[in-house]
Tab-separated table of C-alpha atoms in Angstrom:
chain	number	residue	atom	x	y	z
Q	1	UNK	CA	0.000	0.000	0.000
Q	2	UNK	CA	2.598	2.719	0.892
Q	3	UNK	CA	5.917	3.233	-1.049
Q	4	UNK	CA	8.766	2.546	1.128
Q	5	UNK	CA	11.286	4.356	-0.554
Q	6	UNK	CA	11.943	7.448	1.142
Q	7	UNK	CA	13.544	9.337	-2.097
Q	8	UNK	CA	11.303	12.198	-3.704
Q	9	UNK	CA	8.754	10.766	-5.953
Q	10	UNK	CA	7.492	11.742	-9.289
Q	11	UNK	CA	3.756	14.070	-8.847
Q	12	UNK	CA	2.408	11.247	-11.307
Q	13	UNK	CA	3.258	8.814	-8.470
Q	14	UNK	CA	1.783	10.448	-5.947
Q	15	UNK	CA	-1.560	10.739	-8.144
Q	16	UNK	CA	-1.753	7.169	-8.786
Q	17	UNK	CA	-0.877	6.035	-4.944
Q	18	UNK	CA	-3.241	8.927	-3.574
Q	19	UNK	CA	-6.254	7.545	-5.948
Q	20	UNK	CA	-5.194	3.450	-5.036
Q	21	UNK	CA	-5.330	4.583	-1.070
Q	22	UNK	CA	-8.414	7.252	-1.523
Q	23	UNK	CA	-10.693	4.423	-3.309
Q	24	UNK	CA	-10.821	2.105	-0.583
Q	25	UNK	CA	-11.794	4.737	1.655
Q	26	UNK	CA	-14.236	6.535	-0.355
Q	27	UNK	CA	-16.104	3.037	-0.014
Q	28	UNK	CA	-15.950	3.370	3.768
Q	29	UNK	CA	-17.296	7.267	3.723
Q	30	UNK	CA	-19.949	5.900	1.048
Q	31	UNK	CA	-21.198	3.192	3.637
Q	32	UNK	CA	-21.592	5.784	5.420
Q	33	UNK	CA	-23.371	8.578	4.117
Q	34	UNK	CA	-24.993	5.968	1.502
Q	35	UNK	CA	-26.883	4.579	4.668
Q	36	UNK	CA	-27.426	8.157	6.055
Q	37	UNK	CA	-28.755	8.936	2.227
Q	38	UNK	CA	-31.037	5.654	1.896
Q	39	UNK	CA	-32.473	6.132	5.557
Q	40	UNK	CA	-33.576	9.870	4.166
Q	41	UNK	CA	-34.950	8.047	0.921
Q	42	UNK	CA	-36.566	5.286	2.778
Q	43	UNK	CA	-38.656	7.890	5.205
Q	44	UNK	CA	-39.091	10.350	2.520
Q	45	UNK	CA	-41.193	7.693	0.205
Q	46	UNK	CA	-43.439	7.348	3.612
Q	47	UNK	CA	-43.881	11.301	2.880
Q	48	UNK	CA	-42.611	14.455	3.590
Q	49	UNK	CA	-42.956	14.846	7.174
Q	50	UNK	CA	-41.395	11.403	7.922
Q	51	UNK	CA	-38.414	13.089	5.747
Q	52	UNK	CA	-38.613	15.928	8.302
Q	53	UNK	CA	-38.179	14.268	11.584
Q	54	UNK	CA	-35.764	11.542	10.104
Q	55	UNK	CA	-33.620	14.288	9.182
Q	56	UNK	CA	-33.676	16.249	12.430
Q	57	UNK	CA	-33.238	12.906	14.066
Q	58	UNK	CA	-29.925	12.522	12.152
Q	59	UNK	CA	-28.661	15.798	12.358
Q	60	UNK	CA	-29.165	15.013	16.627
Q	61	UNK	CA	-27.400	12.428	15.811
Q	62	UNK	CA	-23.977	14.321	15.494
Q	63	UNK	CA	-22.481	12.395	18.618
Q	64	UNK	CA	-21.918	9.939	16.214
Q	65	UNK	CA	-19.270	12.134	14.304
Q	66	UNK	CA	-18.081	13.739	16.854
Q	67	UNK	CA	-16.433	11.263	18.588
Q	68	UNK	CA	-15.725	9.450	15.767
Q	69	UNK	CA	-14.073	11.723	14.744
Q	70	UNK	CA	-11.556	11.820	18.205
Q	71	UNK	CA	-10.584	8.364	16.812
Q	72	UNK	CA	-9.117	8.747	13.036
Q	73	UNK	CA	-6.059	9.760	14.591
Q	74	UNK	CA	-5.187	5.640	15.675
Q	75	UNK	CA	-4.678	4.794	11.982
Q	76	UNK	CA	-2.964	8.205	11.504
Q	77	UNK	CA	-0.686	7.357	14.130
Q	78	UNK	CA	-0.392	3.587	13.149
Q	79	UNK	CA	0.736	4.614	9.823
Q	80	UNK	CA	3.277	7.177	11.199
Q	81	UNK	CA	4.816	4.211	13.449
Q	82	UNK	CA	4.473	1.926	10.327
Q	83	UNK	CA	6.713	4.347	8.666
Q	84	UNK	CA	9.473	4.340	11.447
Q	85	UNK	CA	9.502	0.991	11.709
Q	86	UNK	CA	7.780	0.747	14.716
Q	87	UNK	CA	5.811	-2.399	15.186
Q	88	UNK	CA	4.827	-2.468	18.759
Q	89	UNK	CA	3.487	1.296	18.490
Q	90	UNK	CA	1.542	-0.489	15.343
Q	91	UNK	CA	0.126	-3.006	17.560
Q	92	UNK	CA	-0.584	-0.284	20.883
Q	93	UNK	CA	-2.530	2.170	18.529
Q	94	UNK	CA	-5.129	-0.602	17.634
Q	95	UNK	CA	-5.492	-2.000	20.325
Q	96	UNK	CA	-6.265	1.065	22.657
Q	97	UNK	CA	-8.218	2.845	19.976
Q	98	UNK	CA	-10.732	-0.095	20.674
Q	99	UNK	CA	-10.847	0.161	24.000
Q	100	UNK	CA	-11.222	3.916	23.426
Q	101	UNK	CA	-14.375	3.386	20.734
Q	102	UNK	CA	-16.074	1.681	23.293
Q	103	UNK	CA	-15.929	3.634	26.017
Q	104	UNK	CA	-16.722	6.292	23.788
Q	105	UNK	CA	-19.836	4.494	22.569
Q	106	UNK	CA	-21.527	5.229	26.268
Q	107	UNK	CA	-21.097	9.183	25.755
Q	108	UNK	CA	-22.843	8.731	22.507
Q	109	UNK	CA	-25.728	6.383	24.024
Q	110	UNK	CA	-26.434	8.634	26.463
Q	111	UNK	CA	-26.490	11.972	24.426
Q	112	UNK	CA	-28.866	10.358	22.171
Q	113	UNK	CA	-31.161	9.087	25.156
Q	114	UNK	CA	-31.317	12.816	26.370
Q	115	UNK	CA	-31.144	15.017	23.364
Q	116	UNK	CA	-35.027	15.096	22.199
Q	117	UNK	CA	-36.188	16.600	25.317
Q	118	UNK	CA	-34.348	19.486	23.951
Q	119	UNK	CA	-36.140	19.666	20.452
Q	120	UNK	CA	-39.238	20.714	22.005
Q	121	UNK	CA	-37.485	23.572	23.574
Q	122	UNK	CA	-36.453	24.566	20.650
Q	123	UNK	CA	-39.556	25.248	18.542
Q	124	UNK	CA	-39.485	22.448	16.400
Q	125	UNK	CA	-42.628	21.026	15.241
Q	126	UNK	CA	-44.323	18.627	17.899
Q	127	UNK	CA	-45.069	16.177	15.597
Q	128	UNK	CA	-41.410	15.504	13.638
Q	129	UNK	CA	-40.101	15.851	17.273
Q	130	UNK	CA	-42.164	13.001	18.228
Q	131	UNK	CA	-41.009	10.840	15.294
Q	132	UNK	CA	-37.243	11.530	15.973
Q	133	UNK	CA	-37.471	10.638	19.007
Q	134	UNK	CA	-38.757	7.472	18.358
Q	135	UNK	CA	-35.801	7.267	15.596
Q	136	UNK	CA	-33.066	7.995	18.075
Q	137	UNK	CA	-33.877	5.372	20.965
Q	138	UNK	CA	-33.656	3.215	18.241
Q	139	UNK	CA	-30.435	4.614	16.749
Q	140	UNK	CA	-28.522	4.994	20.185
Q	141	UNK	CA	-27.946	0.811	20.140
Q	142	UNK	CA	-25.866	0.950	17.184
Q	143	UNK	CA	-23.108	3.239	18.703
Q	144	UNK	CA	-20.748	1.055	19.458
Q	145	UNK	CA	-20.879	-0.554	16.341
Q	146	UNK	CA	-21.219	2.664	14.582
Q	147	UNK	CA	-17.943	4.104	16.800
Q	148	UNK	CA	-15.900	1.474	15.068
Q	149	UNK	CA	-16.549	1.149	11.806
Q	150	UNK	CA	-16.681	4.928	11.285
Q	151	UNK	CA	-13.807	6.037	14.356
Q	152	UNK	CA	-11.306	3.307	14.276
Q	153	UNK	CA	-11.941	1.365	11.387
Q	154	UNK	CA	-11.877	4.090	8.986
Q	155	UNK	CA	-8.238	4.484	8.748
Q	156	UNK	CA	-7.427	1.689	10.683
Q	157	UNK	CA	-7.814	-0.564	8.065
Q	158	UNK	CA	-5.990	1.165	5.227
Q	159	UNK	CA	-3.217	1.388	7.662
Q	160	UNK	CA	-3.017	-2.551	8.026
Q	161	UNK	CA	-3.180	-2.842	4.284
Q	162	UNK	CA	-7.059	-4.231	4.675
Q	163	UNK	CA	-8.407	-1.862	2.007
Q	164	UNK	CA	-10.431	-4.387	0.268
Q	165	UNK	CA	-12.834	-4.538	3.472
Q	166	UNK	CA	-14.212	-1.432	2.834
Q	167	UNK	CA	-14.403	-2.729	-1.502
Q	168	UNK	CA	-16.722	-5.565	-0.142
Q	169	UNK	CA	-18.381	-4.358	2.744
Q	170	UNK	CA	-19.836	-1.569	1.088
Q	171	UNK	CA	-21.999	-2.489	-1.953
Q	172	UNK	CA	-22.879	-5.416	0.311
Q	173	UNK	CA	-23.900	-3.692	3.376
Q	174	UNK	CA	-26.330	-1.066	1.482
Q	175	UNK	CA	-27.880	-4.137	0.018
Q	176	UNK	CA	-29.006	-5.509	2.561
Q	177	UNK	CA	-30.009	-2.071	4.264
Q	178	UNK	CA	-32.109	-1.183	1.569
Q	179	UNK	CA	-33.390	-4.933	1.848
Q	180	UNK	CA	-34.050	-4.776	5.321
Q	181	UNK	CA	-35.411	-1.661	5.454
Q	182	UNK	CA	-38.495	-2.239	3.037
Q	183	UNK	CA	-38.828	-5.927	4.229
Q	184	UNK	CA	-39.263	-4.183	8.127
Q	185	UNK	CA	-41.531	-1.328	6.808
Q	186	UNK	CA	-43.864	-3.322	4.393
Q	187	UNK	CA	-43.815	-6.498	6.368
Q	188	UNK	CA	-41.651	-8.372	2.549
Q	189	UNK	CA	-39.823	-11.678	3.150
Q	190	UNK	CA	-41.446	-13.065	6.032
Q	191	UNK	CA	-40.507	-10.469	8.184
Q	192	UNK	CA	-42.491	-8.258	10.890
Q	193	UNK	CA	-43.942	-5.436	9.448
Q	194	UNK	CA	-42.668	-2.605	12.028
Q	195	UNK	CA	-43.724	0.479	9.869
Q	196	UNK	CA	-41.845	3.794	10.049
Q	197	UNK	CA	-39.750	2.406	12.778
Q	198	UNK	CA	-38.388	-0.984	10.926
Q	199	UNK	CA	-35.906	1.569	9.066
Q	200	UNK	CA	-33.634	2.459	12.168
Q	201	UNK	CA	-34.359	-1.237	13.297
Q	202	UNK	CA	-32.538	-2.125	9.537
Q	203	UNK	CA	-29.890	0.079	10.115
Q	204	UNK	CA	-28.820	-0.899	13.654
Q	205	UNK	CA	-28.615	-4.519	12.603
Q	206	UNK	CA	-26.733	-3.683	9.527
Q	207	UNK	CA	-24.605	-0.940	11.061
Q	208	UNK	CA	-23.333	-4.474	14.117
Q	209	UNK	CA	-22.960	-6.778	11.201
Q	210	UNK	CA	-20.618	-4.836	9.819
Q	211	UNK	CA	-18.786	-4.071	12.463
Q	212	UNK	CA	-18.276	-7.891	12.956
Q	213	UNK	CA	-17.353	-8.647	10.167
Q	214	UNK	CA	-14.500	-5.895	10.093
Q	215	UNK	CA	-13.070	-7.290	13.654
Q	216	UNK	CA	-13.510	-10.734	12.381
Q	217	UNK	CA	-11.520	-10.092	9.239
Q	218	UNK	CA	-9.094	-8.110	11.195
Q	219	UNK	CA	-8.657	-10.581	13.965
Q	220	UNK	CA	-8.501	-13.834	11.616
Q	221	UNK	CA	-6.154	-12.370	8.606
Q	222	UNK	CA	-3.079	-12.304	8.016
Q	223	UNK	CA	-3.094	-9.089	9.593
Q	224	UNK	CA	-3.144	-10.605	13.205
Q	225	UNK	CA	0.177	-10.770	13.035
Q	226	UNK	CA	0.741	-7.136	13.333
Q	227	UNK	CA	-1.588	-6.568	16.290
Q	228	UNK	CA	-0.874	-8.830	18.771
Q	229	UNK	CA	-2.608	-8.204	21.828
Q	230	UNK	CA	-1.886	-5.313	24.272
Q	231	UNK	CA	-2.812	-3.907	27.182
Q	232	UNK	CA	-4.531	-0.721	28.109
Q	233	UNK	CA	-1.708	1.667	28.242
Q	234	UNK	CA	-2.482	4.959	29.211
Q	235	UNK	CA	0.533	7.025	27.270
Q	236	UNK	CA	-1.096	5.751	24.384
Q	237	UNK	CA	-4.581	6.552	25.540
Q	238	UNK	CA	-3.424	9.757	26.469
Q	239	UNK	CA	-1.433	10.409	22.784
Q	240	UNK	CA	-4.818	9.546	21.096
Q	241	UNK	CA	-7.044	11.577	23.015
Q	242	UNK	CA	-4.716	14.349	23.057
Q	243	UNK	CA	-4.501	14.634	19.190
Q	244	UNK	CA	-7.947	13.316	18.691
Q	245	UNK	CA	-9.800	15.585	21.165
Q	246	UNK	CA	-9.838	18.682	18.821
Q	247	UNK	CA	-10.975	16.445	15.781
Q	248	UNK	CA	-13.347	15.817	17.602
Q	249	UNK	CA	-14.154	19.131	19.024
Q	250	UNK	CA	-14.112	20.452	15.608
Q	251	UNK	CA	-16.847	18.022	14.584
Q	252	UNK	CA	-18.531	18.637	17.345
Q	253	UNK	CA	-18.574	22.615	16.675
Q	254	UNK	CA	-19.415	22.052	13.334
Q	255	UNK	CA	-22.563	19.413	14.069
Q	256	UNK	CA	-23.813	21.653	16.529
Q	257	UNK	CA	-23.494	24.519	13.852
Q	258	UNK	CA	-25.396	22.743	11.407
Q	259	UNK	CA	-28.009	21.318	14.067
Q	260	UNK	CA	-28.743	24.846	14.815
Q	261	UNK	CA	-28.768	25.544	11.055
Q	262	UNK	CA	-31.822	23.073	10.614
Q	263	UNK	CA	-33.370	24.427	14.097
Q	264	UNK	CA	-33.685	28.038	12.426
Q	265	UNK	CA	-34.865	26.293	9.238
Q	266	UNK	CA	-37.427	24.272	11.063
Q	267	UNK	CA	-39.075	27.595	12.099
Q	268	UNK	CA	-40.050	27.903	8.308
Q	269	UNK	CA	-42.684	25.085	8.877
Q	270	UNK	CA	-41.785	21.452	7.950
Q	271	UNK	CA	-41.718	21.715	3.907
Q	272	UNK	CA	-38.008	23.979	4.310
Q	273	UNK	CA	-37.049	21.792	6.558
Q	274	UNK	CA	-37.198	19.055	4.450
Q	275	UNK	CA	-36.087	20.920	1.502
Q	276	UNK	CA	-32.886	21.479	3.837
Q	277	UNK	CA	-32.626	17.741	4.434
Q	278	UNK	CA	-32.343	17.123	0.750
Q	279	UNK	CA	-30.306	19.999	0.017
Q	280	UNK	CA	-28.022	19.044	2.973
Q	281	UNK	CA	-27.452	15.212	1.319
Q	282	UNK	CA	-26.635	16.520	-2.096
Q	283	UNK	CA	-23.299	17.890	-0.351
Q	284	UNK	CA	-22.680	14.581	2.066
Q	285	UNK	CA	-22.692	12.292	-1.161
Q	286	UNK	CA	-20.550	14.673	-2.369
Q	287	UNK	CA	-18.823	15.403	0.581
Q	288	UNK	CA	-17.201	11.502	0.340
Q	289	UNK	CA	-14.906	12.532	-2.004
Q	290	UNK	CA	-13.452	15.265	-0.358
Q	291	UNK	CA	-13.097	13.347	2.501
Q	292	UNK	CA	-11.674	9.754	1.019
Q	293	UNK	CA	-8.879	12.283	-0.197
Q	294	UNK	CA	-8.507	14.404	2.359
Q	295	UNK	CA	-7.898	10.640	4.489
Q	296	UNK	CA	-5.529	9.198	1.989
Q	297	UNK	CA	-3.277	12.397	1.793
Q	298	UNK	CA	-3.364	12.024	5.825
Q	299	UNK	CA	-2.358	8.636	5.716
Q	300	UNK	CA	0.600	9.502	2.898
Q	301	UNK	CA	1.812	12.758	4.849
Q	302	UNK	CA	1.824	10.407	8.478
Q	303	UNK	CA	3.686	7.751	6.599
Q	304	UNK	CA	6.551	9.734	4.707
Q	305	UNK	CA	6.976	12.256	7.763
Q	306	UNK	CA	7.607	8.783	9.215
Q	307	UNK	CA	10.055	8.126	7.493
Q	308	UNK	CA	11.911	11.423	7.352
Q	309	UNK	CA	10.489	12.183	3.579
Q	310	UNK	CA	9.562	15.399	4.269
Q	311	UNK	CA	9.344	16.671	0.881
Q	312	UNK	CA	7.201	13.433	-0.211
Q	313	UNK	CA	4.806	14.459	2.182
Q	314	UNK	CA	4.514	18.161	1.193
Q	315	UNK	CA	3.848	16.775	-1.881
Q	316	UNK	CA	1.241	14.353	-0.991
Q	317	UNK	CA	-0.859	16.422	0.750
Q	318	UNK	CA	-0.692	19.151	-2.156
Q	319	UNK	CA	-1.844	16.588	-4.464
Q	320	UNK	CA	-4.560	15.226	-2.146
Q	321	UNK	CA	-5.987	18.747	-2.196
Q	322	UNK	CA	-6.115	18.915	-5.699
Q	323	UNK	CA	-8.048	15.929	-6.151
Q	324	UNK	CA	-10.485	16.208	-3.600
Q	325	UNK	CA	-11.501	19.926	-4.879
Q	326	UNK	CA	-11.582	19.044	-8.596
Q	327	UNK	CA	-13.769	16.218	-7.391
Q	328	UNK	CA	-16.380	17.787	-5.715
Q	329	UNK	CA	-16.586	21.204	-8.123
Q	330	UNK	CA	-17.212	18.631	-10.800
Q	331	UNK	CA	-19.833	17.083	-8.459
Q	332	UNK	CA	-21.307	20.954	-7.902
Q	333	UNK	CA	-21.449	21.215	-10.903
Q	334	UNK	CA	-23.695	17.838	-12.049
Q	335	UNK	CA	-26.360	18.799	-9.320
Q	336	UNK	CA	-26.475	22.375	-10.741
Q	337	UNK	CA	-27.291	20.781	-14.224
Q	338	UNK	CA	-29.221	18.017	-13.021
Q	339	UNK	CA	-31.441	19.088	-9.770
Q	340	UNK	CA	-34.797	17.148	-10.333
Q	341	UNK	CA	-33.027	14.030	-10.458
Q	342	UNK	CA	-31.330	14.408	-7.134
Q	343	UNK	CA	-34.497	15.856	-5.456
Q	344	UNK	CA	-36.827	13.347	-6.904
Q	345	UNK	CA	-34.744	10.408	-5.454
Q	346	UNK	CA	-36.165	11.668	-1.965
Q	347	UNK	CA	-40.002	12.590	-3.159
Q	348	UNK	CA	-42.116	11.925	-5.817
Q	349	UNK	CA	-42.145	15.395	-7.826
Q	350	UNK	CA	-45.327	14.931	-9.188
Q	351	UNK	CA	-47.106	14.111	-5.792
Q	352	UNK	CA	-49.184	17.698	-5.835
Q	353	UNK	CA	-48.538	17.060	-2.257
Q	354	UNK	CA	-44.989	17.637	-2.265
Q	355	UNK	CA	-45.134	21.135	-4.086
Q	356	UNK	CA	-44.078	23.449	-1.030
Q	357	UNK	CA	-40.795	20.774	-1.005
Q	358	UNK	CA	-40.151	20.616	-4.278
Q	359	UNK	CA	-40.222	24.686	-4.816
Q	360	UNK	CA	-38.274	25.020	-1.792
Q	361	UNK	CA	-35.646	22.292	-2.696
Q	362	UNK	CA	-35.524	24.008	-6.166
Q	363	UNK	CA	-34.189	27.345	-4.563
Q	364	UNK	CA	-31.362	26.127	-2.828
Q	365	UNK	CA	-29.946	24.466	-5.778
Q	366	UNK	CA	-27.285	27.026	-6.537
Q	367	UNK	CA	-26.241	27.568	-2.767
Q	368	UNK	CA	-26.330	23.289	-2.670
Q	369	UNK	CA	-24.182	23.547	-5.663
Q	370	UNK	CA	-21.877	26.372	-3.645
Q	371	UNK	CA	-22.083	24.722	-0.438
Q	372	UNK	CA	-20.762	21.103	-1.899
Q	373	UNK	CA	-17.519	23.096	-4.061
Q	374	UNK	CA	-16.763	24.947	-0.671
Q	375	UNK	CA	-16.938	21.508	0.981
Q	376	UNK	CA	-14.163	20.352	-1.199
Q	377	UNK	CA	-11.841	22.938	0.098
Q	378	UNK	CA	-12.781	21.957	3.470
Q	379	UNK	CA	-12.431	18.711	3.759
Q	380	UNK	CA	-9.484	18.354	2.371
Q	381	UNK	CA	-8.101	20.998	4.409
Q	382	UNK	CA	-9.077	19.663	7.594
Q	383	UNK	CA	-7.075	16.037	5.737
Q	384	UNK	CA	-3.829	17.805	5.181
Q	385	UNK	CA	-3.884	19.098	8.806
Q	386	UNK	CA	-4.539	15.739	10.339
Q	387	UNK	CA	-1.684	14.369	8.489
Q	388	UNK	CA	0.605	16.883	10.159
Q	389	UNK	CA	-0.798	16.114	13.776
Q	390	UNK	CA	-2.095	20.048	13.538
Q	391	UNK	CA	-5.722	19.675	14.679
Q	392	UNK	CA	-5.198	22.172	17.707
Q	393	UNK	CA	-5.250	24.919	15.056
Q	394	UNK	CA	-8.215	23.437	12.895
Q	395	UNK	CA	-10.206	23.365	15.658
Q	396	UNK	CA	-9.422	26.786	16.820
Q	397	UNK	CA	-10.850	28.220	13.105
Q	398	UNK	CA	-13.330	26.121	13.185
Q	399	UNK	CA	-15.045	27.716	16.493
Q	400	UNK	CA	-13.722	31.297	15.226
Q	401	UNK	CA	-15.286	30.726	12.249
Q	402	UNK	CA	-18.658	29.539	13.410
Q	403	UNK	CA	-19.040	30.862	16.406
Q	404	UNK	CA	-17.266	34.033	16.089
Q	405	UNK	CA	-18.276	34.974	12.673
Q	406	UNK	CA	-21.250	33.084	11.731
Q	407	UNK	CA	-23.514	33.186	14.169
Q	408	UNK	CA	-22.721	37.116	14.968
Q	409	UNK	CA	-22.961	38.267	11.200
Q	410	UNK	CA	-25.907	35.384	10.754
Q	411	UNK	CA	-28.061	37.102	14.142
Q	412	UNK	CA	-27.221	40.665	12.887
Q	413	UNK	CA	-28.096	40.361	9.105
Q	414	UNK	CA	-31.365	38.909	10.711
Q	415	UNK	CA	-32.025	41.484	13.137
Q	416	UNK	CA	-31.265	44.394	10.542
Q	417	UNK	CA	-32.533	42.659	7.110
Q	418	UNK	CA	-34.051	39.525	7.663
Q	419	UNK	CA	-33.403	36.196	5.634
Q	420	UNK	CA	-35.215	32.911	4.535
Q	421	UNK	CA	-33.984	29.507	3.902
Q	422	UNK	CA	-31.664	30.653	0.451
Q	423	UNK	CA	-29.698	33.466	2.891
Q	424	UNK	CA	-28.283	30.227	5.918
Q	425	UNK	CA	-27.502	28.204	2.758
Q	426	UNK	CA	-25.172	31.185	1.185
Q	427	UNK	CA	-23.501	31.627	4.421
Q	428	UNK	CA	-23.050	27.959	5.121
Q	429	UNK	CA	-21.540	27.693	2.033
Q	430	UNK	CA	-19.241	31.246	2.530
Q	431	UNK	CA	-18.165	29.662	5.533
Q	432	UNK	CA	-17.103	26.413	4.535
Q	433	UNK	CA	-15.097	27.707	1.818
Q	434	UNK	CA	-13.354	30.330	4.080
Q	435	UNK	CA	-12.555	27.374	6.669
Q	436	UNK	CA	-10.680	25.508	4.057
Q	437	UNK	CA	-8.710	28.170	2.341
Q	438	UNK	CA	-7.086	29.032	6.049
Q	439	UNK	CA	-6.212	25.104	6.615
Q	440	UNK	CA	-4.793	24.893	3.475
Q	441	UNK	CA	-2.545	28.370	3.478
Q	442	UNK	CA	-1.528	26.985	7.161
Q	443	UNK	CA	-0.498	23.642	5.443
Q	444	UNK	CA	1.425	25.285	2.848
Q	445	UNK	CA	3.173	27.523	5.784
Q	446	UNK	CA	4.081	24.701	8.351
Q	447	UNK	CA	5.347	22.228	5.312
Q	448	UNK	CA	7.365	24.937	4.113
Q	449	UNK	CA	9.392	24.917	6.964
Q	450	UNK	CA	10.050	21.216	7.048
Q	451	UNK	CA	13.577	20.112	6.595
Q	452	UNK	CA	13.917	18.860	3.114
């Protein structure tokens, strides 16, 4: 999987081994927010205000990410010890980034448990916040599960050289979501029919099944050999929380942002707030491939700083950047020329019913279209950083950003003009792209200095 040689390599090389290791992954982020994006399309054939609380349900849902999140950094720092030769740091990061996903797993159990009580307080409409709730005590089993094949997993496995898990799992896993899910709801194949609530039942059982079957081909592989069983040990504990924590902060700041972005959308009545919904999952299919690539150049820059190749790794996270950007303008730019056909996978167009969605999905297309370029830039920002170990300072834009500039200029340009739905997509989207284009100039600055 990665190039031993530390000598400077060719920019075609590090195209081709950037697309080999971003692949892999961009199955794992497409399990992912393909199950998020079917669970939408399942509810949103039961009709528009199942879309609405199945939405709000997921966007509650951000524990999930967040911590998550606080556990890429165990394959980051598996294939930085993999670099330097370091087997029994190999074998200490995996280890102990399990033990971490499922303590972890309680935090996100509980939020889940607690968090509807608070949609009421905040306006929403009594009748989605019923439904969600009903989604998320469902939901909150699959944590630990979810914890590992999204937290550790994710760049655990590329980091073993496992990247054809992720190849198999994912076609395979959807199937059988999508399978599940209709044979719950409708009652198909024998099984119960559960209604509304047989979708979250789907995805739980999915979401531990494939989870297994990661640990199982993990722990029976060849690739037991290069994790043989340790010990809690609290240095490492304390190494992967430490440069985990403000991943994890981050996507905690930015979930929260983006849960109070559909709260203030809610208060336009439940048609714009599944118009968001839609609009929102035209950027995280997207969003995969800024992702994948922001990953794989983490995983390249971790490796070759590894092994003293400093200028390889400058390198390799320039090039991931490129890629994941040209990716997802060219993905802007197919749901700007193409926006039925994205909206009508979540409702039927013609349904007279689903007018007030359908007009208000229709005029967020351009700020989608925005929103998913200036996605590019930030994902792959937030990727290059990783790879250096520089999440303090991510984290710190990320809450300037939001929280200092967003919400300030967001309340004031209310309070003075006065906006609708269109005006919090055009400053999501302003925001995003401003995020990325300070990671990235703070890449370029740090590598810069790097001994050569």
């Amino acid at each position: 999987m990665f190039d031993r040689n530390p000598c400077a390599e060719s920019v075609a090389t590090h195209f081709g081994q950037t697309t080999r290791l971003a692949g892999p992954i961009l199955m794992g982020h497409l399990s992912n927010f393909a199950m998020t994006t079917t669970t939408l399309l399942l509810f949103g054939w039961l009709g528009s205000a199942s879309l609405a609380a199945a939405g709000l349900a997921i966007r509650v849902a951000v524990s999930t990410n967040i911590l998550a999140g606080i556990l890429l950094v165990a394959g980051v720092a598996a294939s930085g010890a993999n670099g330097g030769r370091d087997a029994k740091r190999v074998s200490g990061f995996y280890w102990n980034g399990l033990y971490l996903a499922l303590a972890l797993s309680v935090l996100s159990f509980a939020w889940m448990t607690v968090a509807p009580g608070l949609l009421a307080v905040l306006g929403q409409p009594p009748e989605v916040v019923a439904e969600a709730e009903r989604i998320l005590h469902v939901l909150r089993w699959g944590e630990p599960a979810n914890l590992l094949r999204l937290g550790l997993m994710r760049t655990m496995l590329p980091a073993l050289g496992m990247t054809w898990i992720l190849y198999a799992l994912t076609p395979l896993s959807l199937v059988l979501y999508v399978v599940a899910g209709f044979g719950l709801v409708f009652g198909f194949s024998g099984l119960p029919p559960m209604g509304a609530i047989g979708i979250p039942v789907a995805l739980v059982g999915v979401t531990w099944l494939t989870a297994l079957v990661m640990l199982a081909a993990v722990h029976c592989g060849r690739s037991r050999s290069l994790i043989p069983f340790t010990r809690i040990r609290l240095s490492l504990l304390r190494e992967l929380i430490r440069t985990g924590l403000p991943i994890g902060t981050l996507q905690g700041v930015d979930g929260i942002f983006f849960l109070i972005a559909t709260v203030v959308v809610g208060q336009f009545g439940a048609a714009a707030l599944a118009a968001h919904q839609i609009a929102l999952n035209f950027g995280t299919i997207a969003y995969s491939l800024a992702v994948s690539f922001g990953d794989a150049a983490a995983l390249r820059i971790s490796y070759r700083r590894g092994a003293l190749a400093f200028q390889d790794a400058r390198v390799a996270g320039f090039v991931g950047v490129t890629m994941g950007t040209v990716s997802m303008a060219a993905a802007a730019l197919v749901v700007l020329a193409f926006p039925n056909v994205f909206i009508g996978l979540f409702i039927d167009i013609n349904d007279p019913g689903n007018a007030a969605t359908l007009a208000a999905s229709q005029s967020l297309v351009l700020f989608a279209s925005l929103f998913i370029f200036a996605d590019g830039v930030y994902g792959t920002g937030m990727g290059v950083l990783r790879g250096l170990g520089d999440n303090r300072y991510a984290m710190l834009v990320v809450i300037i950003a939001y929280w200092g500039i967003g919400l300030p200029v967001g309340a004031a340009y209310h309070l003075l003009v006065g906006f609708g739905i269109e005006e919090v997509w055009l400053g999501l989207a302003t925001l995003q792209g401003f995020i990325g284009l300070v990671l990235i100039q703070r890449y370029a600055k740090v590598t810069r200095q790097d001994p050569i």
